XYZ file of C-alpha atoms in Angstrom:
588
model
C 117.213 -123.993 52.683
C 114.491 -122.061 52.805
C 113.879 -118.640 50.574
C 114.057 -115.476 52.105
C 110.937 -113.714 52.008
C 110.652 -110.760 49.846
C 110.606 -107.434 51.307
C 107.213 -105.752 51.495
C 106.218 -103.761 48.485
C 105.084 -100.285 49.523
C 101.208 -100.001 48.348
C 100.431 -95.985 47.453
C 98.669 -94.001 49.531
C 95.435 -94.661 49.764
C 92.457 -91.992 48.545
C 89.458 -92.294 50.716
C 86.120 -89.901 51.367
C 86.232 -88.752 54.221
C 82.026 -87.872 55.407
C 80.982 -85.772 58.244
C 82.929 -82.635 57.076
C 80.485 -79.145 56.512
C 81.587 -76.211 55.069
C 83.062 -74.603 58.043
C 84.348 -77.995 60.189
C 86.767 -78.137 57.148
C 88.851 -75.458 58.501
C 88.627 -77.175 61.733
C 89.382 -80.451 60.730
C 92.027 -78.933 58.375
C 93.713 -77.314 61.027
C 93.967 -80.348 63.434
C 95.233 -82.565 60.497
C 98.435 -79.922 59.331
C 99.334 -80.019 63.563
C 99.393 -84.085 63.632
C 100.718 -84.212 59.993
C 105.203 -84.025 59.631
C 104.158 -82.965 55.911
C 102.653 -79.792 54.590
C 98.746 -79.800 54.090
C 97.810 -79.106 50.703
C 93.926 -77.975 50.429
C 91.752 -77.607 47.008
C 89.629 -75.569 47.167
C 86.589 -75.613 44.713
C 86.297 -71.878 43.836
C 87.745 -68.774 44.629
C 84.726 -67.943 47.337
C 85.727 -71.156 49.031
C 88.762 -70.353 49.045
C 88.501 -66.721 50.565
C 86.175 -68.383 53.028
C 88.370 -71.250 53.957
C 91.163 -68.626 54.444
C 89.043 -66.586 57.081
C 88.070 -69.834 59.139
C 91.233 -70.928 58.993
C 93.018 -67.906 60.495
C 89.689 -68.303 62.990
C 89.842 -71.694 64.675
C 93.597 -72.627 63.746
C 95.485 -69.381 64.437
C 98.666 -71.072 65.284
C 98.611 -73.287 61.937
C 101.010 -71.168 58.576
C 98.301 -70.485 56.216
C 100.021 -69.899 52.430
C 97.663 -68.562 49.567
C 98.165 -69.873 45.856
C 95.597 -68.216 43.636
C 94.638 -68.537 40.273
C 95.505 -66.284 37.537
C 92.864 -63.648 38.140
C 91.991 -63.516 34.338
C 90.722 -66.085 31.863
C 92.373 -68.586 30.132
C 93.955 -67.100 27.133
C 93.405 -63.950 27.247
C 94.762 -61.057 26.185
C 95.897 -59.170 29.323
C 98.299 -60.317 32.526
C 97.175 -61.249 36.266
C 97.417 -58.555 38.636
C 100.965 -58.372 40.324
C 99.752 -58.887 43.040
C 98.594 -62.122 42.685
C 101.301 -63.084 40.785
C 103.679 -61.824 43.654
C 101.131 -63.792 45.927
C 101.870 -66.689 43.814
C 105.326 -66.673 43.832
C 105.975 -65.807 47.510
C 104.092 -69.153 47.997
C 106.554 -71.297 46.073
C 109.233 -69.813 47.014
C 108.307 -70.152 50.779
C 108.016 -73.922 49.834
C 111.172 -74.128 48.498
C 112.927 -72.507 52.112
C 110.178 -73.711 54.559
C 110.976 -75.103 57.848
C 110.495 -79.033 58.635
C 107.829 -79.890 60.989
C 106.154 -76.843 61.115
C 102.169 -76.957 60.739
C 101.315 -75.437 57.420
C 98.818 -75.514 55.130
C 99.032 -74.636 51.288
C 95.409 -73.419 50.243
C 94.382 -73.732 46.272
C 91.901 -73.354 44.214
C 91.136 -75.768 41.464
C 92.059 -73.410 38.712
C 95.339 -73.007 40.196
C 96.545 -76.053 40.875
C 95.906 -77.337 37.279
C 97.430 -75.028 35.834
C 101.897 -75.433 35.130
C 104.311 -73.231 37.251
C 108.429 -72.369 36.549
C 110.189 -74.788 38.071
C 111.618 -74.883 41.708
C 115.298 -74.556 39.149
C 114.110 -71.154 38.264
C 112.398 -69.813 41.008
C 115.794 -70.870 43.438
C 116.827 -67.672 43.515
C 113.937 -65.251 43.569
C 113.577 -64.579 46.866
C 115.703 -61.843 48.706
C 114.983 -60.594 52.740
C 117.120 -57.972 54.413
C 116.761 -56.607 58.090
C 116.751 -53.684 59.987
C 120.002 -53.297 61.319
C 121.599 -55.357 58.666
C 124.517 -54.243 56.418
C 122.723 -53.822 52.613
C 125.030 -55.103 49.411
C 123.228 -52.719 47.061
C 125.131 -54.110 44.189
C 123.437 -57.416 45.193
C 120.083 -56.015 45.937
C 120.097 -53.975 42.374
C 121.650 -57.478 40.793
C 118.564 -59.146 41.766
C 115.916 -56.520 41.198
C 117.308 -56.810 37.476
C 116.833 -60.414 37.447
C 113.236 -60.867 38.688
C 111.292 -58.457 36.847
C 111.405 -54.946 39.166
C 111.343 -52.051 36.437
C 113.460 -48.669 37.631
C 111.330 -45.548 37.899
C 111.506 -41.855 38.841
C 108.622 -42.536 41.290
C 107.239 -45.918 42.634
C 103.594 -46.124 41.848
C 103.236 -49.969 41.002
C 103.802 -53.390 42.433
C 107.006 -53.997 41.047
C 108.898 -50.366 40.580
C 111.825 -49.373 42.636
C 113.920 -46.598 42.432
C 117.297 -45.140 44.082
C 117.460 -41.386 45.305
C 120.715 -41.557 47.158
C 120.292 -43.299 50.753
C 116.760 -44.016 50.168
C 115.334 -46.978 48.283
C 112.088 -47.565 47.323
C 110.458 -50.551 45.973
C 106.664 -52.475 45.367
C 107.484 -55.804 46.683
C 105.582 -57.919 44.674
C 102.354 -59.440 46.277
C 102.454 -56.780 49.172
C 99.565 -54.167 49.553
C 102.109 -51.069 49.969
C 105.695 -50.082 49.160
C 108.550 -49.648 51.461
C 111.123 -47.299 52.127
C 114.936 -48.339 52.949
C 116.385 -45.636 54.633
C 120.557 -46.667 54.718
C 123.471 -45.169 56.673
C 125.863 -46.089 55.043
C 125.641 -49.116 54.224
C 123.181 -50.187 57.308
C 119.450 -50.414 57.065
C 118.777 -47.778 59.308
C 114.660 -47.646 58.928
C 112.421 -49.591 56.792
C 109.357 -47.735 56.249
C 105.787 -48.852 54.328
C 104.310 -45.931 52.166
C 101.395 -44.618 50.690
C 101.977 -45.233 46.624
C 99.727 -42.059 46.057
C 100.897 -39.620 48.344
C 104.402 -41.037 48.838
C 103.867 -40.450 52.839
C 104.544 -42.977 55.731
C 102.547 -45.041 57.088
C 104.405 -47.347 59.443
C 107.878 -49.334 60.692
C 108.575 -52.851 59.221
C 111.032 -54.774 60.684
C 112.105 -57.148 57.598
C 112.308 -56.216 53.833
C 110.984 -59.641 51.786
C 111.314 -59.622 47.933
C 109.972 -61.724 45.361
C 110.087 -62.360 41.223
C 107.113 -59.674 40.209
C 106.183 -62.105 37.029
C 106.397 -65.844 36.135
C 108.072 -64.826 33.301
C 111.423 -63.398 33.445
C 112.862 -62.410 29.732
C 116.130 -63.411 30.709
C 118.385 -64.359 27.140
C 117.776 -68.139 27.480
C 114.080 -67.222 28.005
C 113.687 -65.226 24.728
C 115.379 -67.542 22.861
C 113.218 -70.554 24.203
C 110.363 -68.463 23.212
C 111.948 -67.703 19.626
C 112.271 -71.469 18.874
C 109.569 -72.722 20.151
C 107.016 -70.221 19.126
C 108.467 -70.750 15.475
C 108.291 -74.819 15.948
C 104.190 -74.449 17.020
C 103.227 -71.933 14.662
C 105.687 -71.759 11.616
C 106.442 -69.043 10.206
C 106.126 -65.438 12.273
C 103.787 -63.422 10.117
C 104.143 -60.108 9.901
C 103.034 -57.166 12.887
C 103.171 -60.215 15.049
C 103.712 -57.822 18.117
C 103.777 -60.600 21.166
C 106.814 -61.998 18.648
C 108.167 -59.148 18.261
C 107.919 -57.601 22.060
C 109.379 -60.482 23.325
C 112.441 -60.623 20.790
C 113.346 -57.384 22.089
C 113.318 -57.955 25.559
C 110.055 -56.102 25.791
C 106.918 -56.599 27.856
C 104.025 -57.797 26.761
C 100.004 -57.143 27.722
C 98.723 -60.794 28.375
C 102.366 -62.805 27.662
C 102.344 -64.865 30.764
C 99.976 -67.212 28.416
C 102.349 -68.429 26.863
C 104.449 -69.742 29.731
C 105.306 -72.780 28.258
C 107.334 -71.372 25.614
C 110.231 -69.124 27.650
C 111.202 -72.594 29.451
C 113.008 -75.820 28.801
C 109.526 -77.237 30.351
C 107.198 -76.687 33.445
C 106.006 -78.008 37.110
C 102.783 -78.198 38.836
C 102.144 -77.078 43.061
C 102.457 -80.779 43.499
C 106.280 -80.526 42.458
C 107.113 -77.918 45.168
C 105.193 -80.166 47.918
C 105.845 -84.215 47.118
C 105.245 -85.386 50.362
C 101.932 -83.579 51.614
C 98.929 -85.211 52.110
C 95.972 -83.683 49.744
C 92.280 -82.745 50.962
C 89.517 -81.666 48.349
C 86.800 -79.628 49.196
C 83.609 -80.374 47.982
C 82.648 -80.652 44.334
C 86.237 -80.114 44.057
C 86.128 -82.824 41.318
C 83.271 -80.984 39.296
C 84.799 -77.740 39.628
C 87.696 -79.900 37.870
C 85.659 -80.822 35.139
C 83.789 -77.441 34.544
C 87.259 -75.775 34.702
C 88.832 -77.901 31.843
C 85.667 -77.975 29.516
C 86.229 -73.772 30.014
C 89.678 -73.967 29.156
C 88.815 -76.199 25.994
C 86.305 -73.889 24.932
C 88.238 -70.923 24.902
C 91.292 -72.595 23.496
C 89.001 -73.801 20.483
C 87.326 -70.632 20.216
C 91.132 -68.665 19.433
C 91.867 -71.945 17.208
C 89.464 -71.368 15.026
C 89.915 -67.450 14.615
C 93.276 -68.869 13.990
C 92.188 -70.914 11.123
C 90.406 -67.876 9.722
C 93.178 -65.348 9.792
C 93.638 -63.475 6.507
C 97.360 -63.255 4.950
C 96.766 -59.797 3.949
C 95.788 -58.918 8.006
C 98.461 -58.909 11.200
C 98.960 -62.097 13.359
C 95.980 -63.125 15.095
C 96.371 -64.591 18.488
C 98.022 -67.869 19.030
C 97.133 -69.939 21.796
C 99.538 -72.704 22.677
C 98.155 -75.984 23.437
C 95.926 -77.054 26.705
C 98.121 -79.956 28.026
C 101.158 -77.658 27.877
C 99.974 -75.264 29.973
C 97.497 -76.821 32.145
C 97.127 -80.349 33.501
C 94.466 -82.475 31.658
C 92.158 -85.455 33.525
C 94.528 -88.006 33.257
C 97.473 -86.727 34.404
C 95.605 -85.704 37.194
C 94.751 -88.696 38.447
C 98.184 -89.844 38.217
C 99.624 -87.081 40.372
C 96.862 -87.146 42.900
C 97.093 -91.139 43.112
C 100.869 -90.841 44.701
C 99.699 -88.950 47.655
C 97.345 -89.412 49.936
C 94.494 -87.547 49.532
C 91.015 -87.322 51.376
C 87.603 -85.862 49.813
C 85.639 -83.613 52.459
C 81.792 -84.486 52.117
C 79.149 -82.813 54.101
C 76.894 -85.494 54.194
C 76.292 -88.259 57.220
C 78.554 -91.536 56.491
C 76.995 -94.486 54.892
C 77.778 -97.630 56.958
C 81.300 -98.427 57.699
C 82.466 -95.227 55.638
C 85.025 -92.734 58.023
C 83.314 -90.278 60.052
C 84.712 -86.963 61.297
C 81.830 -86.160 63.302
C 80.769 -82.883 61.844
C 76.573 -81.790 61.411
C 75.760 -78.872 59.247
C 73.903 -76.679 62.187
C 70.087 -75.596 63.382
C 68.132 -73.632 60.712
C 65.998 -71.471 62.140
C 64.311 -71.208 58.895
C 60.808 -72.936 60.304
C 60.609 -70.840 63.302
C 60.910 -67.430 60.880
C 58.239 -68.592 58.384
C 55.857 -69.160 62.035
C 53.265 -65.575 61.975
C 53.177 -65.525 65.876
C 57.112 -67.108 66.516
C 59.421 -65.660 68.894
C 62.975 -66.391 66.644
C 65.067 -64.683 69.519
C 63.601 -66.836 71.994
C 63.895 -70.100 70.458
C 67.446 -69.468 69.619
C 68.431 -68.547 73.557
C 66.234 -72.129 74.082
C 68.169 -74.006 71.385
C 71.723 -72.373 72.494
C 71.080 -72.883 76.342
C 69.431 -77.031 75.571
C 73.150 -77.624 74.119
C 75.675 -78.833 76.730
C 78.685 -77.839 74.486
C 80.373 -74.583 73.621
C 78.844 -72.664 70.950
C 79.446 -69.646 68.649
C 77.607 -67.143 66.986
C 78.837 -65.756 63.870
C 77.746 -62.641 62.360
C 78.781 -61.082 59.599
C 80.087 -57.227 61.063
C 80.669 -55.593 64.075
C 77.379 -53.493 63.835
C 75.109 -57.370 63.230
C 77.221 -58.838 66.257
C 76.354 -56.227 68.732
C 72.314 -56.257 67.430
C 72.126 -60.146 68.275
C 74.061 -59.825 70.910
C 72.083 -57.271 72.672
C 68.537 -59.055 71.326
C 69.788 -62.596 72.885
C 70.471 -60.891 76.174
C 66.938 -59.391 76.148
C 66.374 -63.361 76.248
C 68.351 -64.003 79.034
C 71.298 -65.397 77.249
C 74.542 -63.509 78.209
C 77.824 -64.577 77.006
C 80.116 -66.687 78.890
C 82.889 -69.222 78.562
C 80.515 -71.434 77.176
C 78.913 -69.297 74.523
C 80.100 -66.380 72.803
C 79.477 -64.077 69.539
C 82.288 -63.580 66.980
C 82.596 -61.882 63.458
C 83.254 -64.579 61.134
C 81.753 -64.911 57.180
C 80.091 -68.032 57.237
C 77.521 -68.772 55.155
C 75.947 -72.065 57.592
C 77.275 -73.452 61.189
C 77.858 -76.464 62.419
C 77.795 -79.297 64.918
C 80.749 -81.597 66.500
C 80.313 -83.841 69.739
C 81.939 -80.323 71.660
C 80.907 -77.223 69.526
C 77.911 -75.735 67.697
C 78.784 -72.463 65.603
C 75.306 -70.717 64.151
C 76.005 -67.807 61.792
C 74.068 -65.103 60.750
C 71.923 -66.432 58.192
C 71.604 -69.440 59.992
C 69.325 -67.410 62.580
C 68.101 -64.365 60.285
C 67.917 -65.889 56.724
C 69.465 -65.251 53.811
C 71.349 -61.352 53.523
C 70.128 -59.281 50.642
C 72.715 -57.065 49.085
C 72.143 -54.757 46.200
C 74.396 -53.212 44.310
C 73.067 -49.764 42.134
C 75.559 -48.159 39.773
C 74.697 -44.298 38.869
C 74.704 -44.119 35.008
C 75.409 -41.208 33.216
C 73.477 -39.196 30.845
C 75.479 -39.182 27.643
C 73.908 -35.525 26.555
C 74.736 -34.453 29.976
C 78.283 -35.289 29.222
C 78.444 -34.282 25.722
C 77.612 -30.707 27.603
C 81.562 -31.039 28.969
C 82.909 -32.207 26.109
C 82.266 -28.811 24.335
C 83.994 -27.652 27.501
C 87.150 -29.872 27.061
C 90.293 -28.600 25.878
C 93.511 -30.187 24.895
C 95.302 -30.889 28.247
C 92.875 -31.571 29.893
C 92.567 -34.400 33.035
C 89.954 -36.804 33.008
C 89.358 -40.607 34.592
C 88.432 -43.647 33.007
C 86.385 -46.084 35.732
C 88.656 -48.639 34.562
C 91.768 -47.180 32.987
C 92.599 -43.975 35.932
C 93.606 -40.610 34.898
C 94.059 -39.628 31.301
C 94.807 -36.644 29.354
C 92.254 -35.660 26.554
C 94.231 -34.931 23.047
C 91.161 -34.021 20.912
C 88.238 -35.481 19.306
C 89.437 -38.178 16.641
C 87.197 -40.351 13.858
C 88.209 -43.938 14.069
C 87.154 -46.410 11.325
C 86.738 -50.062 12.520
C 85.663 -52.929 9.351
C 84.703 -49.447 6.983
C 82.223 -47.807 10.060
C 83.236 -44.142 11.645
C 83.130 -44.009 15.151
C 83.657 -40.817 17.255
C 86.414 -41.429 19.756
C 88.135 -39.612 22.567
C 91.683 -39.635 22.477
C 93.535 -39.884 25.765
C 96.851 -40.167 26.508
C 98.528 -41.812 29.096
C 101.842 -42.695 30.890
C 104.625 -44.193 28.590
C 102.949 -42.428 25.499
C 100.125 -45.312 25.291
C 96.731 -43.906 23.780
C 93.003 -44.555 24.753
C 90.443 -44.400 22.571
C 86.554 -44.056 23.989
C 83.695 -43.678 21.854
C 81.435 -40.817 22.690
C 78.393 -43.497 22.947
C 80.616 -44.882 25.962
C 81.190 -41.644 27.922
C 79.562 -42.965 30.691
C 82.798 -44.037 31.891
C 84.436 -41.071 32.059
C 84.477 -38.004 34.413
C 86.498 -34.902 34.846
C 89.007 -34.709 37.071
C 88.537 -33.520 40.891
C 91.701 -32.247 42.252
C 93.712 -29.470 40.906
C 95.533 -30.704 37.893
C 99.107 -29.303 39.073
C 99.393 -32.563 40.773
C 98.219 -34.953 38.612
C 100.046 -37.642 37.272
C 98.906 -40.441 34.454
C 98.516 -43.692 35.376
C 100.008 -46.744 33.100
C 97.379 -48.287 30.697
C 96.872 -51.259 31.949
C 98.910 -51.135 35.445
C 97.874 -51.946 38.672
C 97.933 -48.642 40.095
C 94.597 -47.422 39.334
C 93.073 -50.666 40.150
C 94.764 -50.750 43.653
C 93.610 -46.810 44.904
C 89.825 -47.993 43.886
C 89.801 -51.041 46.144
C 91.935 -48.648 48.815
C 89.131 -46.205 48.355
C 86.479 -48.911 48.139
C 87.752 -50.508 51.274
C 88.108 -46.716 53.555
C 84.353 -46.322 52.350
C 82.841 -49.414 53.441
C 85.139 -49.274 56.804
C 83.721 -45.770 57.421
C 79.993 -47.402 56.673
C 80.623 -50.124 59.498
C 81.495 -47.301 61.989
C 78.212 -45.132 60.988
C 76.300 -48.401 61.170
C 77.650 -49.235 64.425
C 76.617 -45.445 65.499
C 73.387 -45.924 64.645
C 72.823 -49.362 66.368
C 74.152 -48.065 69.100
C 71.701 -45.308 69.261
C 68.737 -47.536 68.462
C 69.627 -49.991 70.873
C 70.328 -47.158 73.827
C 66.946 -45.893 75.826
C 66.328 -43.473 78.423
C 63.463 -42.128 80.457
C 60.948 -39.424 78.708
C 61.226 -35.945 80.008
C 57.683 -34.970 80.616
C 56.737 -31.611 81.921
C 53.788 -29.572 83.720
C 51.814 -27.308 81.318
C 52.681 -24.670 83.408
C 55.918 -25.071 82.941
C 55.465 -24.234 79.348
C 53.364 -21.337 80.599
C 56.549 -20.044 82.424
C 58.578 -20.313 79.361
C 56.380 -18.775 77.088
């Protein structure tokens, strides 16, 4: 009788390089893998320019294909202040999306190194920190203020901040966390009857939503359990709590906490990683994904070290210094790396041309036209219309704005090369094209060379500003370039390790106080507007941070249209009017 054979042993997915892939064919490539792939697409990318770039081309040349951002923390490794909320929110909205995503459905989950090493709550906690309501739909307001409380939204007279509501009445607003403005429910009744986005400064309307979406504003939510996790554990790392310990003692009382999301390991029974949410997606890496690994981890080692041993020096007689909590519980060393990225399979993008019988996807990094600029007598318009016209395959030029588009576009045609459904012009930030057996893309610098961009900061003259100090009274507005609008309190003497420094004293929302010395005044003005108005910003929010890249954003919009003005006028010619002397004769 012969012995049934045994039944094949499943080998694990296999990692493999996959060459032939340029920056810019990854999005391609990427997008044609999530559309054949039943599983999400998760995507590492190496930094977080890749990743803002790999975002763009993404949304370019795969526009059907669900696109979800997970970030990094956008501060460093133990520090002493919090991400933004709105990468946080960002953050969250991506696992929870995970955790209630539709099967089949292309997507793509786009990371950066730093973020994907680095632990997450688990999918246990995050289950229910997602809430959506309609327009038109009946609101339980019991059940919407039920799990505002629970995630982290703070109740306020006035919604400034990612992560304030408040409730006149029939009108709700709230900062979804991770979105770029607040909205406004407007109920009848009980029934949704608007749902309006607004501006956070001026508290005006901007436009109709459709669909209210709400996620957990922080990774940590000082829930009971939470506290006490933190309580035990925090005691169990560090021994005893010495004395004006104030993360200790913030976080005991249910309080927040500048900078406490570093110690994320310590509110929960233990932790996940992006991989958890997403077991059965296939993994690419860009490249020098693995390096960026490596530098990331020695970073995180240094600075751990470097609060260890301030640690080690801290005086009995002194308050708590800061207490880091080990690497490996809050980020993911080498080795378990390895593990986790050996049970899936995973491909490495390289740019380079395949050595023999290595997989090839068939990408080129594109034509340089870096030979024909350094030429004294070449025509670089001409030999690009020659180059683009000698391919027989579609091809794209992408330029960086609308104004640099229209300037090639116009100087190309001068050549003879219109556009057609064969070659075209696009805005697109690419930094180099490509090539694939059925498209070229050449970008800006490709054709013109490398952009030059300068950035000049106006300093201050400190005497000029001690001027309007002397005119400064007590109440009086000014703005910090980093902080927002304060309100000056008086001139105040402030000795740090036995040295007197004088300091401005500002106040702010909540009662915090700033102090500035006079030898950085630079960073303060006066206040513009008519101080009736004004109102304080939060030391340390969001708020502040949010209207300068609002402001920031307006301005370089408006700088693209007067561009675009002007290249228009260059570019536009008409006949001279010349005239008879005697027709000035007549005038005269």
């Amino acid at each position: 009788m012969t012995e049934p054979s045994p039944a094949p042993q499943r080998h694990p997915p296999k990692r493999h390089t996959l060459f032939g892939v340029p920056e810019g064919y990854d999005s391609v490539f990427l997008g044609r893998l999530a559309k054949k792939s039943p599983h999400p697409v998760i995507h590492v990318a190496a930094d977080d320019l890749r990743f803002e770039q790999m975002y763009e081309t993404l949304r370019f040349f795969a526009p059907d294909v669900e696109v979800l951002r997970f970030p990094a923390w956008d501060c460093l490794p133990y520090d002493r202040i919090s991400p933004t909320s709105d990468v946080v929110g960002e953050r969250l909205k991506t696992l929870s999306c995970l955790m209630h995503r539709q099967a089949g459905k292309p997507l793509v989950v786009l990371t950066t190194v730093a973020a994907i090493i680095q632990r997450v709550p688990t999918r246990g906690l995050l289950k229910n920190s997602a809430f959506s309501a309609k327009k038109g739909e009946r609101l339980d307001l019991h059940k919407l203020q039920t799990f505002l409380a629970a995630n982290g939204y703070h109740r306020t007279e006035t919604v400034r901040e990612a992560g304030e509501f408040a409730l006149r009445g029939g009108l709700i607003d709230i900062f979804p966390a991770g979105s770029e403005e607040p909205l406004r429910i407007d109920l009848f009744g009980d029934e949704i009857e608007h749902i309006r986005a607004f501006d956070a400064l001026s508290q005006r309307t901007t436009e109709d939503k459709d669909v209210l979406d709400l996620y957990a504003v922080s990774e940590v939510l000082l829930t009971p359990a939470a506290i006490e996790n933190f309580r035990t554990k925090y005691r169990e790392l560090f021994g005893a709590v010495r004395k004006e310990d104030a993360l200790y003692e913030s976080v005991s009382e249910g309080r927040k906490y500048a900078g406490l999301e570093h110690w994320l390991p310590l509110y929960y029974d233990h932790l996940e990683t992006l991989f958890d949410y997403v077991p059965e997606a296939t993994v690419t890496l860009d490249n020098q994904a693995e390096q960026a690994r490596d530098v990331r981890l020695a970073q995180i080692e240094d600075l751990y070290q470097a609060r260890h041993s301030m640690l080690k020096a801290e005086q009995k007689d002194k308050p708590a210094q800061y207490r880091p909590v080990p690497v490996a519980l809050l980020y993911v060393p080498q080795a378990e790396w390895e593990k986790k990225i050996e049970s899936y399979e995973t491909i490495d993008f390289s740019p380079f041309a395949p050595p023999p019988d290595q997989e090839d996807a068939g990408g080129r990094k594109g034509r340089d036209f870096g030979d024909v600029r350094a030429q004294s007598g070449g025509d670089l318009y001409a030999a690009i219309a020659a180059h683009v016209k000698s391919l027989d395959k579609k091809v794209l030029i992408a330029a960086y704005s609308i104004g640099a588009r229209d300037r090639l576009n116009h100087l190309l045609e001068e050549q003879g090369l219109y556009t057609s459904p064969k070659y075209g012009l696009a805005i697109l930030g690419l930094e180099h094209g490509f090539e694939t057996s059925d498209l070229a893309v050449l970008t800006e610098q490709d054709l013109l060379g490398d952009r030059l961009s300068r950035t000049t900061k106006k300093k201050k003259k400190s005497d000029a500003f001690l001027f309007e100090i002397s005119q400064l009274h007590e109440g009086d507005y000014v703005v910090h370039e980093d902080h927002g609008v304060g309100q000056f309190e008086k001139l105040e003497t402030v000795v740090v390790d036995n040295v007197p420094h004088d300091c401005l004293k500002l106040a702010y929302a909540g009662g915090d106080k700033l102090f500035v010395p006079v030898e950085n005044l630079d960073v303060l003005s006066r206040y513009g507007s008519e101080e009736a108005g004004a109102v304080l910003d939060k030391l340390g929010g969001a708020a502040w941070q949010a209207r300068k890249a609002r402001v920031k954003k307006d301005l370089l919009a408006l700088a693209n249209e007067l561009l675009k003005i002007a290249a228009a006028r260059i570019l536009r010619h008409s006949e001279p009017i010349t005239l008879a002397p005697e027709t000035y004769e007549k005038f005269s």
